[in-house]
Amino acid sequence: MAMKLIKFPSLFSYQNLPTILLLFSISLLAVTAEKQKRFYVVYLGDHDQLVERDFAVEKHINLLTYVKGSDYEAKDSLVYSYTKSFNAFAAKLSEDEAQKLMDMEEVFSVFPNRYHKLHTTKSWDFIGLPQTAKRNLKVESNIIVALFDTGITPESDSFKDNGFGPPPTKWKGSCGHFANFSGCNNKLIGAKYFKLDGNPDPADILSPVDVNGHGTHTSSTLAGNSVANASLYGLAKGTSRGAVPSARVAMYKVCWASSGCSDIDILAAFDAAIHDGVDVISISIGGDAQNYSSDSIAVGAFHAMKKGIITVASAGNAGPSLGSVANHAPWLVTVAASGIDRGFKSRVELGNGKSVFGTGVSLFDPKQKLYPLVSGADVAKNSESKENARFCIDDTLDPSKVKGKLVYCMLSTWGADSVVKGIGGAGTIIDSQEFLDASQIFMAPGTMVNDTVGNVITNYIQSTK
């Protein structure tokens, strides 16, 4: 078939190629430059006087205009102005722009927005604060405790307001109307959230609602009501209570399911809480130790201290190695974790009559009988999956070899107990190779043992082959 070549007049001619390439390279550079920008906190210290506070946003825009080159770009890059309790702003900047701001005399510090991690009935008895301790209810009910965390569950009995009068007159905060949030009362007097990066979190809700549970836990530990007959499915039954049950609670949600807790949100919570009139700020959040002027918790707590507000922060979960404390500014009350005089022990009786012990919580009845005990590696699907089968990772075990047996697995993050149960196993023993200070909840009869006990179990399995 003959084909006729038709020439169309077009922009895309060889003569125009340099222009096209130039336009393409310019647009590519613009996209690259935009991607290189990130959120920064620009900290200016205190407001010099009340008059300056009214013009703080204008000043922030002027500073940004200087480095951006235009008023439009300055306003577009400004994310948030902290104007209530200290002078700072969050903005989207390039590294060069951040450095230009840092070189200005009126700027105290500039630091990139970082994301921090969360730190996590008998605790108060253990540290010497029994339920019978003498209390001054009038004083306690005038205390407002702010928590920066994952949110709160207002329906919990820990936050009912039976017997509570109106909030203290010093309280200037608020509780808005939010999705799936039932609201505040005279116990839970405030609830806000901050999500300044603008990125939606599909695993969370844009409201003070707690989808994680951490914030509800810390709030009730600090100021929850006394709740009788609390237990974990019948285990450790007793009275759940906070350190100061009569105190008022205000939640500032700054931690999100997918991203964690960002500096720009933490500072926004400090700015609001100080202005709202709280007495204590509690933060079970932390990251790598930073210079005080580049640490959102240290900066916020410093301004809280100047207003007579105590900030209590967790030391972190990275111990007990040297230099592992996360929150160590001298104006913070830093609280370290500790062991406790209670554990959930479980006994494993081996076929040779010896018994070993682990820790774990399981409500499944093991029927008090002997089960065949195998290691994950010995019941692998094939030789290729043998290494991963040691950790009982999903789709590495042979169901026909697992059914009706206890499986000994090395610790992984894949939920070994659920994997074993799902293919017919009788239960799981997990070797953590670490010091055991917390009891895992098992989806089937199970326990967690340390490396020493694990060696005993391994030797027993080898002896029965």
GROMACS .gro file of C-alpha atoms in nm:
model
  465
    1MET     CA    1   0.000   0.000   0.000
    2ALA     CA    2   0.137   0.338  -0.097
    3MET     CA    3   0.154   0.597   0.178
    4LYS     CA    4   0.156   0.969   0.127
    5LEU     CA    5   0.354   1.179   0.372
    6ILE     CA    6   0.159   1.487   0.468
    7LYS     CA    7   0.345   1.774   0.626
    8PHE     CA    8   0.150   1.959   0.895
    9PRO     CA    9   0.250   2.302   1.017
   10SER     CA   10   0.339   2.256   1.382
   11LEU     CA   11   0.508   2.411   1.679
   12PHE     CA   12   0.712   2.094   1.703
   13SER     CA   13   0.952   2.170   1.421
   14TYR     CA   14   1.325   2.136   1.439
   15GLN     CA   15   1.354   2.514   1.430
   16ASN     CA   16   1.147   2.538   1.752
   17LEU     CA   17   1.320   2.249   1.931
   18PRO     CA   18   1.564   2.466   2.136
   19THR     CA   19   1.270   2.675   2.261
   20ILE     CA   20   1.073   2.364   2.357
   21LEU     CA   21   1.371   2.214   2.540
   22LEU     CA   22   1.429   2.542   2.722
   23LEU     CA   23   1.065   2.557   2.836
   24PHE     CA   24   1.079   2.194   2.944
   25SER     CA   25   1.401   2.243   3.141
   26ILE     CA   26   1.263   2.555   3.313
   27SER     CA   27   0.944   2.372   3.418
   28LEU     CA   28   1.150   2.075   3.534
   29LEU     CA   29   1.370   2.303   3.743
   30ALA     CA   30   1.060   2.463   3.896
   31VAL     CA   31   0.916   2.124   3.992
   32THR     CA   32   1.250   2.010   4.133
   33ALA     CA   33   1.287   2.331   4.334
   34GLU     CA   34   0.934   2.291   4.474
   35LYS     CA   35   1.006   1.933   4.577
   36GLN     CA   36   1.320   2.047   4.757
   37LYS     CA   37   1.117   2.278   4.980
   38ARG     CA   38   1.004   2.154   5.319
   39PHE     CA   39   0.839   2.280   5.635
   40TYR     CA   40   1.055   2.487   5.870
   41VAL     CA   41   0.992   2.654   6.204
   42VAL     CA   42   1.124   3.010   6.232
   43TYR     CA   43   1.152   3.101   6.599
   44LEU     CA   44   1.173   3.469   6.697
   45GLY     CA   45   1.153   3.436   7.076
   46ASP     CA   46   0.911   3.638   7.288
   47HIS     CA   47   0.672   3.909   7.179
   48ASP     CA   48   0.834   4.233   7.295
   49GLN     CA   49   0.501   4.389   7.383
   50LEU     CA   50   0.128   4.335   7.335
   51VAL     CA   51   0.121   4.578   7.044
   52GLU     CA   52   0.371   4.367   6.851
   53ARG     CA   53   0.151   4.059   6.888
   54ASP     CA   54  -0.121   4.225   6.680
   55PHE     CA   55   0.126   4.278   6.396
   56ALA     CA   56   0.310   3.946   6.429
   57VAL     CA   57   0.159   3.789   6.116
   58GLU     CA   58   0.245   4.099   5.914
   59LYS     CA   59   0.602   4.081   6.041
   60HIS     CA   60   0.624   3.713   5.949
   61ILE     CA   61   0.510   3.790   5.595
   62ASN     CA   62   0.765   4.073   5.568
   63LEU     CA   63   1.046   3.838   5.667
   64LEU     CA   64   0.930   3.583   5.413
   65THR     CA   65   0.896   3.850   5.144
   66TYR     CA   66   1.261   3.941   5.196
   67VAL     CA   67   1.378   3.586   5.118
   68LYS     CA   68   1.106   3.496   4.865
   69GLY     CA   69   1.121   3.816   4.662
   70SER     CA   70   0.745   3.873   4.644
   71ASP     CA   71   0.455   3.930   4.878
   72TYR     CA   72   0.247   3.666   4.697
   73GLU     CA   73   0.507   3.392   4.742
   74ALA     CA   74   0.555   3.493   5.105
   75LYS     CA   75   0.185   3.458   5.187
   76ASP     CA   76   0.162   3.134   4.989
   77SER     CA   77   0.451   2.976   5.182
   78LEU     CA   78   0.332   3.080   5.531
   79VAL     CA   79   0.175   2.777   5.700
   80TYR     CA   80   0.102   2.905   6.052
   81SER     CA   81   0.183   3.199   6.277
   82TYR     CA   82   0.232   3.132   6.648
   83THR     CA   83   0.109   3.456   6.801
   84LYS     CA   84  -0.064   3.379   7.131
   85SER     CA   85   0.218   3.276   7.364
   86PHE     CA   86   0.543   3.324   7.171
   87ASN     CA   87   0.664   3.462   6.840
   88ALA     CA   88   0.730   3.209   6.564
   89PHE     CA   89   0.594   3.086   6.234
   90ALA     CA   90   0.597   2.776   6.016
   91ALA     CA   91   0.666   2.808   5.645
   92LYS     CA   92   0.757   2.605   5.341
   93LEU     CA   93   1.115   2.696   5.252
   94SER     CA   94   1.415   2.583   5.056
   95GLU     CA   95   1.738   2.521   5.242
   96ASP     CA   96   1.884   2.847   5.107
   97GLU     CA   97   1.578   3.046   5.215
   98ALA     CA   98   1.596   2.893   5.562
   99GLN     CA   99   1.962   2.994   5.587
  100LYS     CA  100   1.883   3.352   5.481
  101LEU     CA  101   1.627   3.377   5.759
  102MET     CA  102   1.872   3.227   6.005
  103ASP     CA  103   2.122   3.501   5.918
  104MET     CA  104   1.876   3.774   6.020
  105GLU     CA  105   1.942   3.943   6.352
  106GLU     CA  106   1.581   3.919   6.473
  107VAL     CA  107   1.560   3.544   6.409
  108PHE     CA  108   1.659   3.326   6.705
  109SER     CA  109   1.657   2.988   6.530
  110VAL     CA  110   1.533   2.808   6.220
  111PHE     CA  111   1.487   2.432   6.219
  112PRO     CA  112   1.326   2.178   5.987
  113ASN     CA  113   0.997   2.019   6.087
  114ARG     CA  114   1.059   1.674   6.233
  115TYR     CA  115   0.816   1.397   6.322
  116HIS     CA  116   0.833   1.252   6.672
  117LYS     CA  117   0.721   0.916   6.806
  118LEU     CA  118   0.484   0.833   7.088
  119HIS     CA  119   0.628   0.712   7.421
  120THR     CA  120   0.430   0.474   7.624
  121THR     CA  121  -0.436   0.013   8.753
  122LYS     CA  122  -0.142  -0.047   8.964
  123SER     CA  123   0.113   0.219   8.874
  124TRP     CA  124   0.021   0.476   9.138
  125ASP     CA  125   0.021   0.220   9.421
  126PHE     CA  126   0.362   0.102   9.300
  127ILE     CA  127   0.518   0.449   9.323
  128GLY     CA  128   0.361   0.525   9.661
  129LEU     CA  129   0.040   0.714   9.577
  130PRO     CA  130  -0.234   0.485   9.713
  131GLN     CA  131  -0.605   0.533   9.660
  132THR     CA  132  -0.637   0.628  10.027
  133ALA     CA  133  -0.405   0.930   9.993
  134LYS     CA  134  -0.548   1.250  10.143
  135ARG     CA  135  -0.680   1.487   9.877
  136ASN     CA  136  -0.796   1.846   9.857
  137LEU     CA  137  -1.075   1.815   9.602
  138LYS     CA  138  -1.134   2.190   9.581
  139VAL     CA  139  -0.772   2.253   9.482
  140GLU     CA  140  -0.752   1.951   9.252
  141SER     CA  141  -1.067   2.041   9.059
  142ASN     CA  142  -0.912   2.379   8.982
  143ILE     CA  143  -0.614   2.212   8.808
  144ILE     CA  144  -0.628   2.196   8.428
  145VAL     CA  145  -0.407   1.934   8.267
  146ALA     CA  146  -0.325   1.963   7.896
  147LEU     CA  147  -0.215   1.656   7.703
  148PHE     CA  148  -0.046   1.662   7.362
  149ASP     CA  149  -0.117   1.320   7.216
  150THR     CA  150  -0.324   1.110   6.974
  151GLY     CA  151  -0.658   1.247   7.091
  152ILE     CA  152  -0.909   1.116   7.343
  153THR     CA  153  -1.218   0.896   7.374
  154PRO     CA  154  -1.472   1.124   7.548
  155GLU     CA  155  -1.719   0.838   7.607
  156SER     CA  156  -1.477   0.663   7.845
  157ASP     CA  157  -1.586   0.638   8.210
  158SER     CA  158  -1.252   0.798   8.298
  159PHE     CA  159  -1.382   1.130   8.165
  160LYS     CA  160  -1.743   1.141   8.286
  161ASP     CA  161  -1.826   1.461   8.475
  162ASN     CA  162  -2.054   1.330   8.750
  163GLY     CA  163  -2.001   1.555   9.053
  164PHE     CA  164  -1.795   1.814   8.865
  165GLY     CA  165  -1.888   2.180   8.869
  166PRO     CA  166  -1.825   2.427   8.585
  167PRO     CA  167  -1.468   2.465   8.452
  168PRO     CA  168  -1.239   2.706   8.642
  169THR     CA  169  -1.291   3.070   8.546
  170LYS     CA  170  -0.926   3.092   8.433
  171TRP     CA  171  -1.004   2.854   8.145
  172LYS     CA  172  -1.001   3.035   7.808
  173GLY     CA  173  -1.000   2.729   7.585
  174SER     CA  174  -1.274   2.570   7.382
  175CYS     CA  175  -1.418   2.245   7.255
  176GLY     CA  176  -1.542   2.250   6.898
  177HIS     CA  177  -1.784   2.027   6.710
  178PHE     CA  178  -1.596   1.755   6.525
  179ALA     CA  179  -1.667   1.442   6.325
  180ASN     CA  180  -1.736   1.136   6.541
  181PHE     CA  181  -1.657   1.335   6.856
  182SER     CA  182  -1.931   1.336   7.118
  183GLY     CA  183  -1.807   1.656   7.279
  184CYS     CA  184  -1.672   1.787   7.607
  185ASN     CA  185  -1.815   1.822   7.957
  186ASN     CA  186  -1.710   1.958   8.296
  187LYS     CA  187  -1.433   1.695   8.323
  188LEU     CA  188  -1.303   1.699   7.965
  189ILE     CA  189  -1.320   2.074   7.918
  190GLY     CA  190  -1.118   2.121   7.600
  191ALA     CA  191  -1.036   1.938   7.278
  192LYS     CA  192  -0.850   2.062   6.970
  193TYR     CA  193  -0.644   1.913   6.691
  194PHE     CA  194  -0.355   2.042   6.480
  195LYS     CA  195  -0.260   1.901   6.137
  196LEU     CA  196  -0.068   2.184   5.974
  197ASP     CA  197   0.118   1.992   5.704
  198GLY     CA  198  -0.208   1.961   5.510
  199ASN     CA  199  -0.152   1.596   5.428
  200PRO     CA  200  -0.466   1.384   5.484
  201ASP     CA  201  -0.423   1.074   5.699
  202PRO     CA  202  -0.646   0.792   5.570
  203ALA     CA  203  -0.591   0.598   5.893
  204ASP     CA  204  -0.709   0.882   6.119
  205ILE     CA  205  -0.990   1.135   6.164
  206LEU     CA  206  -0.958   1.514   6.147
  207SER     CA  207  -1.093   1.562   6.497
  208PRO     CA  208  -0.974   1.508   6.856
  209VAL     CA  209  -1.101   1.148   6.838
  210ASP     CA  210  -0.839   0.893   6.946
  211VAL     CA  211  -0.805   0.611   6.692
  212ASN     CA  212  -0.477   0.490   6.845
  213GLY     CA  213  -0.562   0.469   7.215
  214HIS     CA  214  -0.237   0.625   7.338
  215GLY     CA  215  -0.390   0.964   7.422
  216THR     CA  216  -0.683   0.810   7.607
  217HIS     CA  217  -0.437   0.596   7.802
  218THR     CA  218  -0.208   0.884   7.903
  219SER     CA  219  -0.502   1.113   7.989
  220SER     CA  220  -0.666   0.857   8.215
  221THR     CA  221  -0.331   0.771   8.375
  222LEU     CA  222  -0.274   1.134   8.468
  223ALA     CA  223  -0.623   1.261   8.550
  224GLY     CA  224  -0.880   0.988   8.488
  225ASN     CA  225  -1.171   0.929   8.724
  226SER     CA  226  -1.167   0.632   8.958
  227VAL     CA  227  -1.336   0.347   8.770
  228ALA     CA  228  -1.414   0.033   8.972
  229ASN     CA  229  -1.392  -0.322   8.833
  230ALA     CA  230  -1.162  -0.228   8.547
  231SER     CA  231  -0.973  -0.518   8.389
  232LEU     CA  232  -0.829  -0.659   8.069
  233TYR     CA  233  -1.089  -0.924   7.987
  234GLY     CA  234  -1.100  -1.020   8.354
  235LEU     CA  235  -0.724  -1.002   8.415
  236ALA     CA  236  -0.567  -0.758   8.664
  237LYS     CA  237  -0.907  -0.656   8.793
  238GLY     CA  238  -0.915  -0.348   9.015
  239THR     CA  239  -0.986   0.025   9.027
  240SER     CA  240  -0.844   0.227   8.740
  241ARG     CA  241  -0.761   0.585   8.837
  242GLY     CA  242  -0.546   0.879   8.747
  243ALA     CA  243  -0.292   1.051   8.968
  244VAL     CA  244  -0.531   1.343   9.021
  245PRO     CA  245  -0.884   1.215   8.945
  246SER     CA  246  -1.050   1.550   9.020
  247ALA     CA  247  -0.839   1.749   8.773
  248ARG     CA  248  -0.981   1.882   8.445
  249VAL     CA  249  -0.852   1.751   8.112
  250ALA     CA  250  -0.783   1.936   7.786
  251MET     CA  251  -0.668   1.734   7.484
  252TYR     CA  252  -0.457   1.881   7.204
  253LYS     CA  253  -0.427   1.621   6.930
  254VAL     CA  254  -0.089   1.653   6.758
  255CYS     CA  255  -0.010   1.288   6.681
  256TRP     CA  256  -0.151   1.108   6.379
  257ALA     CA  257  -0.177   0.741   6.293
  258SER     CA  258   0.039   0.749   5.979
  259SER     CA  259   0.284   1.034   6.031
  260GLY     CA  260   0.343   1.071   6.405
  261CYS     CA  261   0.375   1.404   6.587
  262SER     CA  262   0.527   1.698   6.398
  263ASP     CA  263   0.714   1.998   6.536
  264ILE     CA  264   0.481   2.249   6.373
  265ASP     CA  265   0.177   2.085   6.536
  266ILE     CA  266   0.346   2.051   6.876
  267LEU     CA  267   0.435   2.422   6.878
  268ALA     CA  268   0.078   2.511   6.777
  269ALA     CA  269  -0.048   2.311   7.075
  270PHE     CA  270   0.192   2.491   7.311
  271ASP     CA  271   0.088   2.827   7.170
  272ALA     CA  272  -0.279   2.744   7.231
  273ALA     CA  273  -0.248   2.565   7.567
  274ILE     CA  274  -0.045   2.843   7.730
  275HIS     CA  275  -0.303   3.097   7.616
  276ASP     CA  276  -0.593   2.873   7.724
  277GLY     CA  277  -0.483   2.885   8.088
  278VAL     CA  278  -0.372   2.529   8.163
  279ASP     CA  279  -0.165   2.448   8.472
  280VAL     CA  280   0.023   2.138   8.357
  281ILE     CA  281   0.125   2.016   8.012
  282SER     CA  282   0.194   1.644   7.973
  283ILE     CA  283   0.378   1.511   7.667
  284SER     CA  284   0.454   1.143   7.610
  285ILE     CA  285   0.630   1.224   7.283
  286GLY     CA  286   0.992   1.244   7.179
  287GLY     CA  287   1.255   1.199   6.913
  288ASP     CA  288   1.630   1.230   6.880
  289ALA     CA  289   1.783   1.482   7.120
  290GLN     CA  290   1.827   1.827   6.961
  291ASN     CA  291   1.974   2.162   7.050
  292TYR     CA  292   1.724   2.335   7.280
  293SER     CA  293   1.657   2.618   7.032
  294SER     CA  294   1.580   2.361   6.759
  295ASP     CA  295   1.359   2.139   6.974
  296SER     CA  296   0.987   2.215   6.957
  297ILE     CA  297   0.918   2.062   7.299
  298ALA     CA  298   1.204   2.253   7.464
  299VAL     CA  299   1.099   2.581   7.300
  300GLY     CA  300   0.731   2.541   7.389
  301ALA     CA  301   0.804   2.426   7.744
  302PHE     CA  302   1.034   2.725   7.797
  303HIS     CA  303   0.750   2.967   7.725
  304ALA     CA  304   0.514   2.759   7.938
  305MET     CA  305   0.761   2.784   8.227
  306LYS     CA  306   0.771   3.162   8.191
  307LYS     CA  307   0.395   3.163   8.248
  308GLY     CA  308   0.422   2.935   8.552
  309ILE     CA  309   0.306   2.622   8.367
  310ILE     CA  310   0.482   2.292   8.439
  311THR     CA  311   0.565   2.070   8.140
  312VAL     CA  312   0.610   1.701   8.212
  313ALA     CA  313   0.769   1.491   7.938
  314SER     CA  314   0.871   1.130   7.897
  315ALA     CA  315   1.238   1.036   7.887
  316GLY     CA  316   1.174   0.803   7.595
  317ASN     CA  317   1.167   0.435   7.509
  318ALA     CA  318   1.527   0.406   7.389
  319GLY     CA  319   1.691   0.316   7.722
  320PRO     CA  320   1.873   0.193   7.913
  321SER     CA  321   2.177   0.289   7.703
  322LEU     CA  322   2.374   0.606   7.782
  323GLY     CA  323   2.259   0.926   7.614
  324SER     CA  324   1.917   0.789   7.526
  325VAL     CA  325   1.700   1.047   7.708
  326ALA     CA  326   1.484   1.234   7.457
  327ASN     CA  327   1.350   1.531   7.657
  328HIS     CA  328   1.618   1.680   7.881
  329ALA     CA  329   1.581   2.059   7.883
  330PRO     CA  330   1.636   2.186   8.240
  331TRP     CA  331   1.292   2.352   8.251
  332LEU     CA  332   1.116   2.019   8.185
  333VAL     CA  333   1.016   1.758   8.441
  334THR     CA  334   1.148   1.449   8.263
  335VAL     CA  335   0.995   1.119   8.372
  336ALA     CA  336   1.180   0.793   8.314
  337ALA     CA  337   1.016   0.457   8.262
  338SER     CA  338   1.052   0.182   8.520
  339GLY     CA  339   0.973  -0.178   8.590
  340ILE     CA  340   0.673  -0.267   8.804
  341ASP     CA  341   0.606  -0.524   9.074
  342ARG     CA  342   0.357  -0.717   8.862
  343GLY     CA  343   0.386  -0.940   8.558
  344PHE     CA  344   0.169  -1.178   8.360
  345LYS     CA  345   0.368  -1.498   8.386
  346SER     CA  346   0.287  -1.816   8.197
  347ARG     CA  347   0.435  -2.161   8.254
  348VAL     CA  348   0.535  -2.394   7.975
  349GLU     CA  349   0.571  -2.758   8.080
  350LEU     CA  350   0.799  -2.955   7.851
  351GLY     CA  351   0.760  -3.324   7.778
  352ASN     CA  352   1.070  -3.409   7.983
  353GLY     CA  353   0.905  -3.273   8.299
  354LYS     CA  354   1.095  -2.944   8.305
  355SER     CA  355   0.906  -2.615   8.321
  356VAL     CA  356   1.009  -2.279   8.175
  357PHE     CA  357   0.840  -1.943   8.216
  358GLY     CA  358   0.747  -1.661   7.983
  359THR     CA  359   0.522  -1.355   7.983
  360GLY     CA  360   0.202  -1.300   7.793
  361VAL     CA  361  -0.171  -1.246   7.811
  362SER     CA  362  -0.408  -1.496   7.651
  363LEU     CA  363  -0.764  -1.586   7.744
  364PHE     CA  364  -0.763  -1.903   7.537
  365ASP     CA  365  -0.780  -2.225   7.738
  366PRO     CA  366  -0.481  -2.450   7.651
  367LYS     CA  367  -0.680  -2.750   7.787
  368GLN     CA  368  -0.396  -2.845   8.025
  369LYS     CA  369  -0.261  -3.113   7.794
  370LEU     CA  370   0.063  -3.183   7.613
  371TYR     CA  371   0.094  -3.069   7.252
  372PRO     CA  372   0.365  -3.156   6.999
  373LEU     CA  373   0.625  -2.876   7.001
  374VAL     CA  374   0.806  -2.782   6.679
  375SER     CA  375   1.020  -2.492   6.562
  376GLY     CA  376   0.905  -2.275   6.275
  377ALA     CA  377   1.206  -2.377   6.066
  378ASP     CA  378   1.111  -2.746   6.099
  379VAL     CA  379   0.761  -2.691   5.960
  380ALA     CA  380   0.858  -2.467   5.668
  381LYS     CA  381   0.672  -2.502   5.339
  382ASN     CA  382   0.996  -2.569   5.155
  383SER     CA  383   1.371  -2.520   5.181
  384GLU     CA  384   1.348  -2.171   5.027
  385SER     CA  385   1.116  -2.045   5.303
  386LYS     CA  386   1.304  -2.210   5.590
  387GLU     CA  387   1.483  -1.893   5.706
  388ASN     CA  388   1.165  -1.683   5.716
  389ALA     CA  389   0.978  -1.976   5.870
  390ARG     CA  390   1.197  -1.936   6.181
  391PHE     CA  391   1.001  -1.614   6.240
  392CYS     CA  392   0.667  -1.776   6.146
  393ILE     CA  393   0.609  -1.517   5.876
  394ASP     CA  394   0.288  -1.551   5.678
  395ASP     CA  395   0.294  -1.804   5.393
  396THR     CA  396   0.619  -1.969   5.505
  397LEU     CA  397   0.474  -2.252   5.719
  398ASP     CA  398   0.321  -2.580   5.601
  399PRO     CA  399  -0.035  -2.600   5.745
  400SER     CA  400  -0.028  -2.981   5.745
  401LYS     CA  401   0.284  -2.978   5.966
  402VAL     CA  402   0.154  -2.702   6.196
  403LYS     CA  403  -0.198  -2.827   6.266
  404GLY     CA  404  -0.251  -2.916   6.632
  405LYS     CA  405   0.105  -2.822   6.735
  406LEU     CA  406   0.272  -2.554   6.946
  407VAL     CA  407   0.515  -2.361   6.725
  408TYR     CA  408   0.834  -2.200   6.857
  409CYS     CA  409   0.907  -1.880   6.660
  410MET     CA  410   1.169  -1.608   6.670
  411LEU     CA  411   1.030  -1.257   6.725
  412SER     CA  412   0.917  -1.071   6.414
  413THR     CA  413   0.677  -0.788   6.336
  414TRP     CA  414   0.445  -1.008   6.135
  415GLY     CA  415   0.209  -1.135   6.409
  416ALA     CA  416   0.339  -1.490   6.445
  417ASP     CA  417   0.058  -1.593   6.680
  418SER     CA  418  -0.207  -1.494   6.426
  419VAL     CA  419  -0.021  -1.676   6.148
  420VAL     CA  420   0.006  -1.998   6.349
  421LYS     CA  421  -0.355  -1.983   6.465
  422GLY     CA  422  -0.476  -1.911   6.113
  423ILE     CA  423  -0.337  -2.238   5.976
  424GLY     CA  424  -0.454  -2.458   6.262
  425GLY     CA  425  -0.171  -2.437   6.515
  426ALA     CA  426  -0.249  -2.493   6.884
  427GLY     CA  427  -0.039  -2.202   7.010
  428THR     CA  428   0.286  -2.009   6.991
  429ILE     CA  429   0.604  -1.961   7.193
  430ILE     CA  430   0.796  -1.654   7.078
  431ASP     CA  431   1.165  -1.593   7.150
  432SER     CA  432   1.216  -1.219   7.183
  433GLN     CA  433   1.595  -1.230   7.240
  434GLU     CA  434   1.540  -0.921   7.454
  435PHE     CA  435   1.460  -0.828   7.812
  436LEU     CA  436   1.087  -0.880   7.865
  437ASP     CA  437   0.917  -0.590   8.040
  438ALA     CA  438   0.576  -0.594   7.874
  439SER     CA  439   0.323  -0.869   7.821
  440GLN     CA  440   0.206  -0.925   7.466
  441ILE     CA  441  -0.160  -1.010   7.406
  442PHE     CA  442  -0.181  -1.337   7.212
  443MET     CA  443  -0.452  -1.436   6.966
  444ALA     CA  444  -0.417  -1.802   7.077
  445PRO     CA  445  -0.249  -1.979   7.371
  446GLY     CA  446   0.098  -1.827   7.375
  447THR     CA  447   0.385  -1.676   7.566
  448MET     CA  448   0.704  -1.482   7.504
  449VAL     CA  449   1.039  -1.601   7.639
  450ASN     CA  450   1.387  -1.454   7.654
  451ASP     CA  451   1.690  -1.596   7.476
  452THR     CA  452   1.803  -1.808   7.771
  453VAL     CA  453   1.468  -1.987   7.793
  454GLY     CA  454   1.465  -2.005   7.415
  455ASN     CA  455   1.787  -2.207   7.420
  456VAL     CA  456   1.630  -2.455   7.664
  457ILE     CA  457   1.331  -2.495   7.432
  458THR     CA  458   1.554  -2.533   7.125
  459ASN     CA  459   1.759  -2.805   7.295
  460TYR     CA  460   1.440  -2.985   7.397
  461ILE     CA  461   1.305  -2.977   7.040
  462GLN     CA  462   1.636  -3.113   6.909
  463SER     CA  463   1.632  -3.395   7.165
  464THR     CA  464   1.287  -3.512   7.055
  465LYS     CA  465   1.364  -3.541   6.683
   0.00000   0.00000   0.00000
